[in-house]
Amino acid sequence: AGRHQGTLKTKLRGALVSAGLASEEKFEVAVFGHGGRDTNLWLAIVEAVATDSELRDKVKVSVFSCSWVDDDWEWVMKCYVERLLADGTVAEGSISFTTMKYHEEVSVTMG
């Protein structure tokens, strides 16, 4: 959690205020990608939100992985999401991980 973490929290707080959401609504951040960089970005945002009382219950962070059909690393991230929710590190409804595969029918991916 270096100096960039503070900058990320500040930017998220600013975006939350600018969105002008009703008190029960969440500001949603989506990360799309296919590997390490998008996963690192998602984890940085999750950490920033989970460790900030102003953001914790007001932001939902979702990652949509995009990998090849034979890649099988996504189960690790799904287990991590479950652990973060189970131990209370992140608020319920504030994190999601969706696996998407290149060249795979949407009905298979989302089924």
Short mmCIF file of C-alpha atoms in Angstrom, two decimals:
data_model
loop_
_atom_site.label_atom_id
_atom_site.label_comp_id
_atom_site.label_asym_id
_atom_site.label_seq_id
_atom_site.Cartn_x
_atom_site.Cartn_y
_atom_site.Cartn_z
CA ALA A 1 0.00 0.00 0.00
CA GLY A 2 2.31 2.73 -1.25
CA ARG A 3 1.69 6.25 -2.39
CA HIS A 4 -0.38 5.06 -5.38
CA GLN A 5 -2.92 3.48 -3.02
CA GLY A 6 -3.76 6.91 -1.58
CA THR A 7 -4.13 8.33 -5.07
CA LEU A 8 -6.45 5.48 -6.06
CA LYS A 9 -8.61 6.00 -2.98
CA THR A 10 -8.78 9.72 -3.67
CA LYS A 11 -9.83 9.14 -7.28
CA LEU A 12 -12.46 6.60 -6.24
CA ARG A 13 -13.85 8.97 -3.60
CA GLY A 14 -14.04 11.76 -6.19
CA ALA A 15 -15.80 9.52 -8.69
CA LEU A 16 -18.25 8.40 -6.01
CA VAL A 17 -19.13 11.99 -5.12
CA SER A 18 -19.40 13.00 -8.80
CA ALA A 19 -21.78 10.10 -9.50
CA GLY A 20 -24.36 11.58 -7.12
CA LEU A 21 -25.87 8.19 -6.29
CA ALA A 22 -28.73 7.64 -3.89
CA SER A 23 -27.64 6.39 -0.46
CA GLU A 24 -28.61 2.78 -1.19
CA GLU A 25 -26.86 2.66 -4.60
CA LYS A 26 -23.32 1.44 -5.21
CA PHE A 27 -20.77 2.97 -7.54
CA GLU A 28 -19.68 0.19 -9.86
CA VAL A 29 -16.15 -0.29 -11.19
CA ALA A 30 -15.58 -2.93 -13.88
CA VAL A 31 -12.21 -4.27 -14.99
CA PHE A 32 -11.95 -6.22 -18.24
CA GLY A 33 -8.81 -7.99 -19.33
CA HIS A 34 -6.92 -11.15 -20.00
CA GLY A 35 -4.27 -11.84 -17.43
CA GLY A 36 -1.95 -10.32 -14.91
CA ARG A 37 -2.41 -6.59 -15.47
CA ASP A 38 -6.19 -6.59 -15.20
CA THR A 39 -6.02 -8.91 -12.19
CA ASN A 40 -3.49 -6.63 -10.48
CA LEU A 41 -5.65 -3.59 -11.21
CA TRP A 42 -8.72 -5.35 -9.82
CA LEU A 43 -6.85 -6.41 -6.68
CA ALA A 44 -5.56 -2.86 -6.13
CA ILE A 45 -9.09 -1.47 -6.38
CA VAL A 46 -10.47 -4.20 -4.07
CA GLU A 47 -7.79 -3.40 -1.49
CA ALA A 48 -8.42 0.34 -1.75
CA VAL A 49 -12.16 -0.11 -1.28
CA ALA A 50 -11.90 -2.72 1.50
CA THR A 51 -9.55 -0.57 3.57
CA ASP A 52 -11.44 2.72 3.26
CA SER A 53 -14.49 3.39 5.43
CA GLU A 54 -15.91 5.91 2.91
CA LEU A 55 -15.71 3.44 0.02
CA ARG A 56 -16.28 0.05 1.67
CA ASP A 57 -20.08 -0.09 1.47
CA LYS A 58 -20.51 2.26 -1.50
CA VAL A 59 -18.40 0.67 -4.26
CA LYS A 60 -18.78 -2.63 -6.14
CA VAL A 61 -15.70 -3.90 -7.96
CA SER A 62 -16.13 -6.49 -10.72
CA VAL A 63 -13.54 -8.19 -12.88
CA PHE A 64 -14.35 -9.95 -16.12
CA SER A 65 -11.44 -12.17 -17.08
CA CYS A 66 -10.92 -12.92 -20.75
CA SER A 67 -8.74 -15.97 -21.24
CA TRP A 68 -8.33 -18.88 -23.59
CA VAL A 69 -10.70 -21.82 -23.27
CA ASP A 70 -7.95 -24.13 -21.96
CA ASP A 71 -6.72 -21.65 -19.30
CA ASP A 72 -7.76 -22.77 -15.84
CA TRP A 73 -6.38 -20.15 -13.43
CA GLU A 74 -9.70 -18.45 -12.74
CA TRP A 75 -10.77 -20.89 -10.01
CA VAL A 76 -8.00 -19.46 -7.81
CA MET A 77 -9.49 -15.97 -8.10
CA LYS A 78 -13.01 -17.25 -7.44
CA CYS A 79 -11.76 -18.95 -4.25
CA TYR A 80 -10.05 -15.71 -3.23
CA VAL A 81 -13.30 -13.77 -3.69
CA GLU A 82 -15.13 -16.32 -1.55
CA ARG A 83 -12.49 -16.02 1.18
CA LEU A 84 -12.60 -12.21 1.19
CA LEU A 85 -16.38 -12.34 1.58
CA ALA A 86 -16.34 -15.10 4.20
CA ASP A 87 -13.81 -13.40 6.47
CA GLY A 88 -15.44 -9.98 6.13
CA THR A 89 -12.50 -8.32 4.40
CA VAL A 90 -14.93 -6.99 1.79
CA ALA A 91 -18.57 -6.07 2.25
CA GLU A 92 -21.26 -8.37 0.89
CA GLY A 93 -22.17 -7.40 -2.68
CA SER A 94 -19.03 -5.35 -3.22
CA ILE A 95 -16.92 -7.77 -5.25
CA SER A 96 -17.39 -10.16 -8.16
CA PHE A 97 -15.28 -12.21 -10.54
CA THR A 98 -16.69 -13.45 -13.85
CA THR A 99 -14.83 -15.83 -16.13
CA MET A 100 -15.12 -15.19 -19.84
CA LYS A 101 -13.39 -17.29 -22.51
CA TYR A 102 -12.26 -16.41 -26.03
CA HIS A 103 -14.08 -18.42 -28.70
CA GLU A 104 -16.56 -19.89 -26.26
CA GLU A 105 -20.32 -19.51 -26.62
CA VAL A 106 -21.83 -17.09 -24.10
CA SER A 107 -24.28 -19.78 -22.97
CA VAL A 108 -21.30 -21.94 -21.92
CA THR A 109 -19.40 -19.13 -20.21
CA MET A 110 -22.38 -17.71 -18.34
CA GLY A 111 -24.18 -21.06 -17.88
#
